[in-house]
Amino acid sequence: MAASSANENSDKPRRTVTSFRNFVSQNHDSQFPAESGRYHLYISYACPWASRCLAVLKLKGLDKAITFTSVQPLWRKTKENDEHMGWVFPDSDKEVPGAERDHINGAKSVRELYDIASLNYTGKYTVPAVAEVLWDKKLKTIVNNESSEILRMFSTEFNHFAENPCLDLYPPNLRSLINETNEWVHHGINNGVYKCGFATTQTAYDEAVKQLFDALDKCEEILEKQRFLCGNTLTEPDIRLFVTLIRFDEAYTLIFKCSKRLIREYSNLFNYTKDIYQIPGLSSTVKMAHVKQNYYGSFPSINPLGIVAHGPNIDYSLSHDRHRFS
Ligand SMILES: N[C@@H](CCC(=O)N[C@@H](CS)C(=O)NCC(=O)O)C(=O)O
């Protein structure tokens, strides 16, 4: 997996560097100017990195300007003549609820999108092919496949077409705090769960678990005093944390051995997860069936039989106590 491509000389998983790093800009003269109807987002509902892009698309109200398609959750062989396993589109729109055929390019897999894009791309890319792809329908190429950058573009460059242009997830006065928060949340939590799950020695696992739960404790403490991570308004780090928290008790606890403590045992973190889930538009980005099928079913190195655990089926639409900060 790109998230943790094996590094033969280490017991710690390494994240693959993403390779399409262009930016859509408000500037009309740029190679990729912000336009309504021009860009398409490919995602997997299973993937937290892809889901954070979709979450920002929904929050900003960009549904009409930017279309999207989700692959199906289980990894499959992407080509006949090699062994690569990766994201594929279903054969019909009815096969897996939420997943659709690729109506833009007719591709069978995300890997094929990279093949199409590489015709117009002079840089290097390698399989694996990460799920989150911002596609330019006009130039028939990938603009960007790094979720942190895609979500930033959605948040700042498409305001002319957004139904919620005033929602600023990266406000100038909070940028240094946001950058700093993104950093430790990424290493400790977003990527931290993968470091636990794919550690190949006890020492590496112990280290990763400590880092993960120290970071979760830090969030719990911050959220005791304020509604969100950077104050009382929602900002980028909240979305980035949310996508991991919502997968935690349902998947990471068991499959990645992040079982030291459940999120629902942290009062603030649990209520905070429900608070964010209940922001209009966000619940539509959470498809737990995709999450569970993917994590339990696509990584034979950690779950060889692919058996999907039942439960706990938490209802995140139940009431929470975060209005105490309003
Ligand atoms: N840094 C990337 C990481 C994305 C990533 O690792 N995605 C995984 C899924 S959760 C993926 O698509 N892997 C596909 C593969 O390995 O073929 C980002 O945030 O965009």
mmCIF file of C-alpha atoms and ligand atoms in Angstrom:
data_model
loop_
_atom_site.group_PDB
_atom_site.id
_atom_site.type_symbol
_atom_site.label_atom_id
_atom_site.label_comp_id
_atom_site.label_asym_id
_atom_site.label_seq_id
_atom_site.Cartn_x
_atom_site.Cartn_y
_atom_site.Cartn_z
ATOM 1 C CA MET A 1 0.000 0.000 0.000
ATOM 2 C CA ALA A 2 1.174 3.522 -0.624
ATOM 3 C CA ALA A 3 0.371 4.280 2.942
ATOM 4 C CA SER A 4 3.045 1.936 4.131
ATOM 5 C CA SER A 5 5.074 0.552 1.298
ATOM 6 C CA ALA A 6 7.502 -1.837 2.859
ATOM 7 C CA ASN A 7 11.002 -0.684 3.469
ATOM 8 C CA GLU A 8 13.245 -3.696 3.592
ATOM 9 C CA ASN A 9 15.767 -2.124 5.932
ATOM 10 C CA SER A 10 13.352 -0.987 8.571
ATOM 11 C CA ASP A 11 10.677 -2.297 10.894
ATOM 12 C CA LYS A 12 8.713 0.913 10.382
ATOM 13 C CA PRO A 13 6.370 1.466 7.446
ATOM 14 C CA ARG A 14 7.257 4.255 5.077
ATOM 15 C CA ARG A 15 4.779 6.466 3.277
ATOM 16 C CA THR A 16 5.161 6.757 -0.487
ATOM 17 C CA VAL A 17 5.903 10.247 -1.738
ATOM 18 C CA THR A 18 3.106 11.507 -3.948
ATOM 19 C CA SER A 19 4.143 12.708 -7.356
ATOM 20 C CA PHE A 20 1.543 14.924 -9.017
ATOM 21 C CA ARG A 21 1.832 18.228 -7.221
ATOM 22 C CA ASN A 22 0.273 20.916 -9.399
ATOM 23 C CA PHE A 23 -2.119 23.502 -8.051
ATOM 24 C CA VAL A 24 -5.458 24.773 -9.203
ATOM 25 C CA SER A 25 -5.391 28.517 -8.770
ATOM 26 C CA GLN A 26 -7.849 31.414 -8.776
ATOM 27 C CA ASN A 27 -5.476 33.057 -11.206
ATOM 28 C CA HIS A 28 -6.996 32.745 -14.722
ATOM 29 C CA ASP A 29 -3.553 32.595 -16.372
ATOM 30 C CA SER A 30 -2.398 29.554 -14.449
ATOM 31 C CA GLN A 31 -2.072 26.139 -16.088
ATOM 32 C CA PHE A 32 -4.931 24.881 -13.907
ATOM 33 C CA PRO A 33 -7.323 27.775 -13.329
ATOM 34 C CA ALA A 34 -10.275 27.277 -10.969
ATOM 35 C CA GLU A 35 -13.314 26.609 -13.167
ATOM 36 C CA SER A 36 -16.651 25.071 -12.429
ATOM 37 C CA GLY A 37 -17.162 21.651 -14.056
ATOM 38 C CA ARG A 38 -13.548 21.207 -15.093
ATOM 39 C CA TYR A 39 -12.182 19.079 -12.253
ATOM 40 C CA HIS A 40 -13.162 15.635 -10.980
ATOM 41 C CA LEU A 41 -12.159 14.099 -7.680
ATOM 42 C CA TYR A 42 -11.498 10.361 -7.505
ATOM 43 C CA ILE A 43 -11.681 8.932 -4.015
ATOM 44 C CA SER A 44 -12.121 5.824 -1.982
ATOM 45 C CA TYR A 45 -14.672 6.145 0.808
ATOM 46 C CA ALA A 46 -12.482 3.732 2.723
ATOM 47 C CA CYS A 47 -9.425 5.923 2.660
ATOM 48 C CA PRO A 48 -9.006 8.654 5.285
ATOM 49 C CA TRP A 49 -6.724 10.724 3.053
ATOM 50 C CA ALA A 50 -9.230 10.730 0.213
ATOM 51 C CA SER A 51 -12.152 11.288 2.551
ATOM 52 C CA ARG A 52 -10.654 14.465 3.936
ATOM 53 C CA CYS A 53 -10.719 15.927 0.407
ATOM 54 C CA LEU A 54 -14.341 14.942 -0.016
ATOM 55 C CA ALA A 55 -15.169 16.368 3.417
ATOM 56 C CA VAL A 56 -13.824 19.789 2.421
ATOM 57 C CA LEU A 57 -15.601 19.612 -0.953
ATOM 58 C CA LYS A 58 -18.874 19.063 0.932
ATOM 59 C CA LEU A 59 -18.198 21.667 3.628
ATOM 60 C CA LYS A 60 -17.399 24.353 1.089
ATOM 61 C CA GLY A 61 -20.474 23.453 -0.965
ATOM 62 C CA LEU A 62 -18.553 22.548 -4.111
ATOM 63 C CA ASP A 63 -20.827 19.718 -5.226
ATOM 64 C CA LYS A 64 -21.941 21.517 -8.355
ATOM 65 C CA ALA A 65 -18.466 22.710 -9.313
ATOM 66 C CA ILE A 66 -16.455 19.549 -8.706
ATOM 67 C CA THR A 67 -17.820 16.083 -9.420
ATOM 68 C CA PHE A 68 -16.489 12.966 -7.722
ATOM 69 C CA THR A 69 -16.393 9.173 -8.003
ATOM 70 C CA SER A 70 -15.511 6.545 -5.427
ATOM 71 C CA VAL A 71 -13.790 3.273 -6.249
ATOM 72 C CA GLN A 72 -14.949 0.075 -4.624
ATOM 73 C CA PRO A 73 -13.445 -0.793 -1.245
ATOM 74 C CA LEU A 74 -11.646 -4.060 -1.907
ATOM 75 C CA TRP A 75 -8.311 -4.003 -3.637
ATOM 76 C CA ARG A 76 -8.085 -6.186 -6.721
ATOM 77 C CA LYS A 77 -5.477 -7.042 -9.304
ATOM 78 C CA THR A 78 -5.119 -3.992 -11.541
ATOM 79 C CA LYS A 79 -3.495 -5.677 -14.565
ATOM 80 C CA GLU A 80 -3.400 -9.168 -15.986
ATOM 81 C CA ASN A 81 0.343 -9.286 -16.476
ATOM 82 C CA ASP A 82 1.610 -8.257 -13.039
ATOM 83 C CA GLU A 83 0.699 -8.807 -9.416
ATOM 84 C CA HIS A 84 -0.151 -5.231 -8.423
ATOM 85 C CA MET A 85 -3.241 -4.970 -6.223
ATOM 86 C CA GLY A 86 -5.024 -1.656 -5.932
ATOM 87 C CA TRP A 87 -8.135 0.465 -6.232
ATOM 88 C CA VAL A 88 -10.605 -0.562 -8.923
ATOM 89 C CA PHE A 89 -13.956 0.734 -10.106
ATOM 90 C CA PRO A 90 -16.959 -1.591 -9.914
ATOM 91 C CA ASP A 91 -18.373 -3.120 -13.100
ATOM 92 C CA SER A 92 -21.709 -1.435 -12.507
ATOM 93 C CA ASP A 93 -23.018 1.442 -10.400
ATOM 94 C CA LYS A 94 -25.249 -0.980 -8.502
ATOM 95 C CA GLU A 95 -22.591 -3.478 -7.397
ATOM 96 C CA VAL A 96 -21.337 -1.689 -4.256
ATOM 97 C CA PRO A 97 -23.449 1.152 -2.811
ATOM 98 C CA GLY A 98 -21.429 4.356 -3.060
ATOM 99 C CA ALA A 99 -18.934 3.071 -5.622
ATOM 100 C CA GLU A 100 -19.378 3.893 -9.297
ATOM 101 C CA ARG A 101 -17.917 3.106 -12.675
ATOM 102 C CA ASP A 102 -15.512 5.698 -14.011
ATOM 103 C CA HIS A 103 -17.822 7.715 -16.225
ATOM 104 C CA ILE A 104 -15.123 10.292 -16.983
ATOM 105 C CA ASN A 105 -12.343 8.146 -18.430
ATOM 106 C CA GLY A 106 -13.814 4.662 -18.537
ATOM 107 C CA ALA A 107 -10.874 3.399 -16.479
ATOM 108 C CA LYS A 108 -11.105 0.065 -14.697
ATOM 109 C CA SER A 109 -8.622 1.021 -11.972
ATOM 110 C CA VAL A 110 -7.018 4.100 -10.468
ATOM 111 C CA ARG A 111 -3.761 2.779 -11.843
ATOM 112 C CA GLU A 112 -5.174 3.255 -15.353
ATOM 113 C CA LEU A 113 -5.781 6.924 -14.553
ATOM 114 C CA TYR A 114 -2.091 7.247 -13.788
ATOM 115 C CA ASP A 115 -1.316 5.581 -17.118
ATOM 116 C CA ILE A 116 -3.519 8.066 -18.992
ATOM 117 C CA ALA A 117 -2.054 10.999 -17.100
ATOM 118 C CA SER A 118 1.493 9.864 -17.653
ATOM 119 C CA LEU A 119 1.084 10.476 -21.390
ATOM 120 C CA ASN A 120 0.836 14.169 -20.564
ATOM 121 C CA TYR A 121 3.226 14.100 -17.662
ATOM 122 C CA THR A 122 6.981 14.301 -17.799
ATOM 123 C CA GLY A 123 7.758 13.621 -14.120
ATOM 124 C CA LYS A 124 8.159 10.228 -12.537
ATOM 125 C CA TYR A 125 5.469 8.178 -10.919
ATOM 126 C CA THR A 126 5.370 4.750 -9.445
ATOM 127 C CA VAL A 127 2.689 2.246 -8.699
ATOM 128 C CA PRO A 128 1.119 2.050 -6.096
ATOM 129 C CA ALA A 129 -1.466 4.499 -7.214
ATOM 130 C CA VAL A 130 -3.018 6.458 -4.359
ATOM 131 C CA ALA A 131 -6.763 6.808 -4.407
ATOM 132 C CA GLU A 132 -7.177 10.536 -4.116
ATOM 133 C CA VAL A 133 -6.732 12.040 -7.532
ATOM 134 C CA LEU A 134 -7.774 15.477 -8.676
ATOM 135 C CA TRP A 135 -8.392 15.057 -12.379
ATOM 136 C CA ASP A 136 -8.484 17.775 -15.016
ATOM 137 C CA LYS A 137 -11.131 16.814 -17.586
ATOM 138 C CA LYS A 138 -9.892 19.451 -20.019
ATOM 139 C CA LEU A 139 -6.205 18.502 -20.138
ATOM 140 C CA LYS A 140 -6.955 14.851 -19.320
ATOM 141 C CA THR A 141 -4.375 14.630 -16.617
ATOM 142 C CA ILE A 142 -3.883 14.411 -12.878
ATOM 143 C CA VAL A 143 -3.475 17.803 -11.268
ATOM 144 C CA ASN A 144 -2.582 16.533 -7.849
ATOM 145 C CA ASN A 145 -2.673 13.328 -5.794
ATOM 146 C CA GLU A 146 -1.635 14.635 -2.396
ATOM 147 C CA SER A 147 -4.703 14.961 -0.215
ATOM 148 C CA SER A 148 -3.360 17.733 2.035
ATOM 149 C CA GLU A 149 -2.875 19.892 -1.062
ATOM 150 C CA ILE A 150 -6.175 18.958 -2.713
ATOM 151 C CA LEU A 151 -8.108 19.889 0.387
ATOM 152 C CA ARG A 152 -6.230 23.179 0.678
ATOM 153 C CA MET A 153 -7.142 24.027 -2.952
ATOM 154 C CA PHE A 154 -10.795 23.234 -2.306
ATOM 155 C CA SER A 155 -10.712 25.413 0.721
ATOM 156 C CA THR A 156 -9.012 28.457 -0.788
ATOM 157 C CA GLU A 157 -9.162 28.481 -4.621
ATOM 158 C CA PHE A 158 -12.778 27.726 -5.526
ATOM 159 C CA ASN A 159 -14.574 30.439 -3.559
ATOM 160 C CA HIS A 160 -16.196 31.865 -6.722
ATOM 161 C CA PHE A 161 -18.111 28.618 -7.128
ATOM 162 C CA ALA A 162 -18.561 27.579 -3.501
ATOM 163 C CA GLU A 163 -21.909 27.673 -1.776
ATOM 164 C CA ASN A 164 -20.049 28.406 1.474
ATOM 165 C CA PRO A 165 -17.313 30.812 0.362
ATOM 166 C CA CYS A 166 -17.089 32.379 3.805
ATOM 167 C CA LEU A 167 -16.098 29.174 5.522
ATOM 168 C CA ASP A 168 -12.355 29.625 5.927
ATOM 169 C CA LEU A 169 -10.636 26.473 7.139
ATOM 170 C CA TYR A 170 -7.221 28.089 6.819
ATOM 171 C CA PRO A 171 -7.677 31.643 8.107
ATOM 172 C CA PRO A 172 -4.563 33.861 7.898
ATOM 173 C CA ASN A 173 -4.514 34.655 11.621
ATOM 174 C CA LEU A 174 -4.370 30.964 12.575
ATOM 175 C CA ARG A 175 -2.047 29.647 9.894
ATOM 176 C CA SER A 176 1.006 29.049 12.030
ATOM 177 C CA LEU A 177 -1.040 27.248 14.696
ATOM 178 C CA ILE A 178 -2.814 25.224 11.969
ATOM 179 C CA ASN A 179 0.485 24.229 10.331
ATOM 180 C CA GLU A 180 1.943 23.183 13.658
ATOM 181 C CA THR A 181 -1.198 21.217 14.620
ATOM 182 C CA ASN A 182 -1.379 19.491 11.217
ATOM 183 C CA GLU A 183 2.186 18.339 11.739
ATOM 184 C CA TRP A 184 1.818 16.573 15.082
ATOM 185 C CA VAL A 185 -1.670 15.252 14.288
ATOM 186 C CA HIS A 186 -0.300 13.748 11.058
ATOM 187 C CA HIS A 187 2.733 12.054 12.600
ATOM 188 C CA GLY A 188 1.128 11.009 15.857
ATOM 189 C CA ILE A 189 -2.385 10.111 14.741
ATOM 190 C CA ASN A 190 -3.231 10.045 10.991
ATOM 191 C CA ASN A 191 -0.060 8.234 10.074
ATOM 192 C CA GLY A 192 0.385 6.996 13.643
ATOM 193 C CA VAL A 193 -2.328 4.356 13.296
ATOM 194 C CA TYR A 194 -0.594 2.986 10.183
ATOM 195 C CA LYS A 195 2.728 2.896 12.029
ATOM 196 C CA CYS A 196 1.071 0.726 14.673
ATOM 197 C CA GLY A 197 -0.678 -1.489 12.141
ATOM 198 C CA PHE A 198 2.271 -2.160 9.885
ATOM 199 C CA ALA A 199 5.077 -2.289 12.450
ATOM 200 C CA THR A 200 7.072 -5.466 12.021
ATOM 201 C CA THR A 201 8.771 -5.606 15.429
ATOM 202 C CA GLN A 202 7.504 -5.210 18.975
ATOM 203 C CA THR A 203 9.817 -2.239 19.547
ATOM 204 C CA ALA A 204 8.541 -0.350 16.511
ATOM 205 C CA TYR A 205 4.957 -1.103 17.514
ATOM 206 C CA ASP A 206 5.523 -0.024 21.139
ATOM 207 C CA GLU A 207 7.044 3.237 19.964
ATOM 208 C CA ALA A 208 4.179 3.921 17.560
ATOM 209 C CA VAL A 209 1.507 3.138 20.154
ATOM 210 C CA LYS A 210 3.111 5.498 22.616
ATOM 211 C CA GLN A 211 3.298 8.297 20.064
ATOM 212 C CA LEU A 212 -0.316 7.698 19.007
ATOM 213 C CA PHE A 213 -1.825 7.704 22.475
ATOM 214 C CA ASP A 214 0.306 10.636 23.651
ATOM 215 C CA ALA A 215 -1.080 12.618 20.719
ATOM 216 C CA LEU A 216 -4.662 11.508 21.447
ATOM 217 C CA ASP A 217 -4.227 12.524 25.101
ATOM 218 C CA LYS A 218 -2.985 15.901 23.933
ATOM 219 C CA CYS A 219 -6.113 16.333 21.774
ATOM 220 C CA GLU A 220 -8.327 15.299 24.673
ATOM 221 C CA GLU A 221 -6.735 17.980 26.833
ATOM 222 C CA ILE A 222 -7.067 20.711 24.195
ATOM 223 C CA LEU A 223 -10.694 19.773 23.571
ATOM 224 C CA GLU A 224 -11.491 20.125 27.272
ATOM 225 C CA LYS A 225 -11.004 23.884 26.902
ATOM 226 C CA GLN A 226 -12.302 24.625 23.415
ATOM 227 C CA ARG A 227 -14.655 23.194 20.826
ATOM 228 C CA PHE A 228 -12.083 22.580 18.091
ATOM 229 C CA LEU A 229 -8.333 22.010 17.853
ATOM 230 C CA CYS A 230 -7.357 25.590 17.039
ATOM 231 C CA GLY A 231 -10.044 27.464 18.972
ATOM 232 C CA ASN A 232 -13.800 27.648 18.818
ATOM 233 C CA THR A 233 -14.087 27.569 15.038
ATOM 234 C CA LEU A 234 -13.617 24.625 12.748
ATOM 235 C CA THR A 235 -10.315 24.603 10.847
ATOM 236 C CA GLU A 236 -8.343 22.212 8.641
ATOM 237 C CA PRO A 237 -6.777 20.124 11.439
ATOM 238 C CA ASP A 238 -10.256 19.210 12.692
ATOM 239 C CA ILE A 239 -11.136 17.616 9.367
ATOM 240 C CA ARG A 240 -7.795 15.873 9.239
ATOM 241 C CA LEU A 241 -8.237 14.502 12.755
ATOM 242 C CA PHE A 242 -11.888 13.579 12.213
ATOM 243 C CA VAL A 243 -11.210 11.148 9.350
ATOM 244 C CA THR A 244 -8.942 9.093 11.602
ATOM 245 C CA LEU A 245 -11.158 9.282 14.694
ATOM 246 C CA ILE A 246 -14.245 8.093 12.828
ATOM 247 C CA ARG A 247 -12.353 4.972 11.636
ATOM 248 C CA PHE A 248 -10.694 4.305 14.959
ATOM 249 C CA ASP A 249 -13.087 2.201 17.037
ATOM 250 C CA GLU A 250 -14.598 0.509 13.984
ATOM 251 C CA ALA A 251 -11.338 -0.494 12.327
ATOM 252 C CA TYR A 252 -7.997 0.644 13.736
ATOM 253 C CA THR A 253 -8.612 -0.720 17.235
ATOM 254 C CA LEU A 254 -8.553 -4.290 15.970
ATOM 255 C CA ILE A 255 -6.912 -4.371 12.585
ATOM 256 C CA PHE A 256 -4.055 -1.986 13.494
ATOM 257 C CA LYS A 257 -3.851 -3.054 17.166
ATOM 258 C CA CYS A 258 -4.649 0.465 18.387
ATOM 259 C CA SER A 259 -6.489 -1.092 21.290
ATOM 260 C CA LYS A 260 -4.907 0.639 24.274
ATOM 261 C CA ARG A 261 -7.957 2.841 24.576
ATOM 262 C CA LEU A 262 -11.094 3.374 22.495
ATOM 263 C CA ILE A 263 -12.103 6.792 21.228
ATOM 264 C CA ARG A 264 -15.474 6.352 22.899
ATOM 265 C CA GLU A 265 -13.656 6.135 26.230
ATOM 266 C CA TYR A 266 -12.352 9.683 25.764
ATOM 267 C CA SER A 267 -15.184 12.015 26.658
ATOM 268 C CA ASN A 268 -13.999 15.036 24.667
ATOM 269 C CA LEU A 269 -12.715 13.173 21.624
ATOM 270 C CA PHE A 270 -15.870 11.105 21.321
ATOM 271 C CA ASN A 271 -18.219 14.074 21.637
ATOM 272 C CA TYR A 272 -16.015 16.054 19.245
ATOM 273 C CA THR A 273 -16.205 13.253 16.652
ATOM 274 C CA LYS A 274 -20.007 13.327 16.852
ATOM 275 C CA ASP A 275 -20.008 17.129 16.659
ATOM 276 C CA ILE A 276 -18.040 17.115 13.400
ATOM 277 C CA TYR A 277 -19.964 14.174 11.959
ATOM 278 C CA GLN A 278 -23.152 16.191 12.435
ATOM 279 C CA ILE A 279 -21.975 19.231 10.443
ATOM 280 C CA PRO A 280 -24.303 19.293 7.407
ATOM 281 C CA GLY A 281 -22.806 17.336 4.518
ATOM 282 C CA LEU A 282 -20.166 15.483 6.491
ATOM 283 C CA SER A 283 -22.017 12.300 7.348
ATOM 284 C CA SER A 284 -22.390 11.615 3.613
ATOM 285 C CA THR A 285 -18.601 11.268 3.410
ATOM 286 C CA VAL A 286 -18.547 8.412 5.927
ATOM 287 C CA LYS A 287 -19.345 4.985 4.503
ATOM 288 C CA MET A 288 -18.342 2.542 7.203
ATOM 289 C CA ALA A 289 -19.002 -0.528 5.055
ATOM 290 C CA HIS A 290 -16.265 0.675 2.666
ATOM 291 C CA VAL A 291 -13.920 1.372 5.580
ATOM 292 C CA LYS A 292 -14.351 -2.048 7.136
ATOM 293 C CA GLN A 293 -14.195 -4.016 3.913
ATOM 294 C CA ASN A 294 -11.036 -2.251 2.863
ATOM 295 C CA TYR A 295 -9.068 -2.395 6.083
ATOM 296 C CA TYR A 296 -10.026 -5.949 6.942
ATOM 297 C CA GLY A 297 -10.042 -7.220 3.387
ATOM 298 C CA SER A 298 -7.155 -5.614 1.523
ATOM 299 C CA PHE A 299 -4.097 -6.251 3.676
ATOM 300 C CA PRO A 300 -3.273 -9.970 3.749
ATOM 301 C CA SER A 301 -0.012 -9.236 5.576
ATOM 302 C CA ILE A 302 -1.967 -8.255 8.673
ATOM 303 C CA ASN A 303 -5.255 -10.114 8.139
ATOM 304 C CA PRO A 304 -4.536 -13.091 5.855
ATOM 305 C CA LEU A 305 -8.069 -14.472 5.765
ATOM 306 C CA GLY A 306 -9.726 -11.124 5.210
ATOM 307 C CA ILE A 307 -12.430 -11.783 7.772
ATOM 308 C CA VAL A 308 -14.283 -8.586 8.648
ATOM 309 C CA ALA A 309 -14.991 -8.068 12.365
ATOM 310 C CA HIS A 310 -18.543 -7.220 13.412
ATOM 311 C CA GLY A 311 -19.392 -4.050 15.363
ATOM 312 C CA PRO A 312 -19.284 -1.868 17.272
ATOM 313 C CA ASN A 313 -21.556 0.133 14.888
ATOM 314 C CA ILE A 314 -21.382 3.393 16.787
ATOM 315 C CA ASP A 315 -24.131 5.903 16.079
ATOM 316 C CA TYR A 316 -22.365 9.215 15.611
ATOM 317 C CA SER A 317 -25.623 11.051 15.050
ATOM 318 C CA LEU A 318 -26.508 10.833 18.752
ATOM 319 C CA SER A 319 -26.376 13.970 20.908
ATOM 320 C CA HIS A 320 -23.069 15.451 22.067
ATOM 321 C CA ASP A 321 -21.965 18.041 24.586
ATOM 322 C CA ARG A 322 -19.850 20.322 22.418
ATOM 323 C CA HIS A 323 -22.448 23.100 22.284
ATOM 324 C CA ARG A 324 -21.152 24.025 25.722
ATOM 325 C CA PHE A 325 -18.560 26.144 23.901
ATOM 326 C CA SER A 326 -21.015 28.012 21.683
HETATM 327 N N1 LIG B 1 0.212 11.222 1.202
HETATM 328 C C1 LIG B 1 -0.887 10.616 0.520
HETATM 329 C C2 LIG B 1 -1.157 9.260 1.104
HETATM 330 C C3 LIG B 1 -2.351 8.584 0.514
HETATM 331 C C4 LIG B 1 -2.412 7.079 0.703
HETATM 332 O O1 LIG B 1 -1.481 6.469 1.238
HETATM 333 N N2 LIG B 1 -3.508 6.463 0.233
HETATM 334 C C5 LIG B 1 -3.645 5.021 0.264
HETATM 335 C C6 LIG B 1 -4.987 4.572 0.800
HETATM 336 S S1 LIG B 1 -5.430 4.945 2.408
HETATM 337 C C7 LIG B 1 -3.692 4.519 -1.166
HETATM 338 O O2 LIG B 1 -4.416 5.031 -1.971
HETATM 339 N N3 LIG B 1 -2.920 3.484 -1.494
HETATM 340 C C8 LIG B 1 -3.009 2.905 -2.797
HETATM 341 C C9 LIG B 1 -1.963 1.952 -3.171
HETATM 342 O O3 LIG B 1 -1.064 1.757 -2.349
HETATM 343 O O4 LIG B 1 -2.012 1.414 -4.274
HETATM 344 C C10 LIG B 1 -2.063 11.572 0.623
HETATM 345 O O5 LIG B 1 -2.411 12.000 1.714
HETATM 346 O O6 LIG B 1 -2.623 11.922 -0.411
#
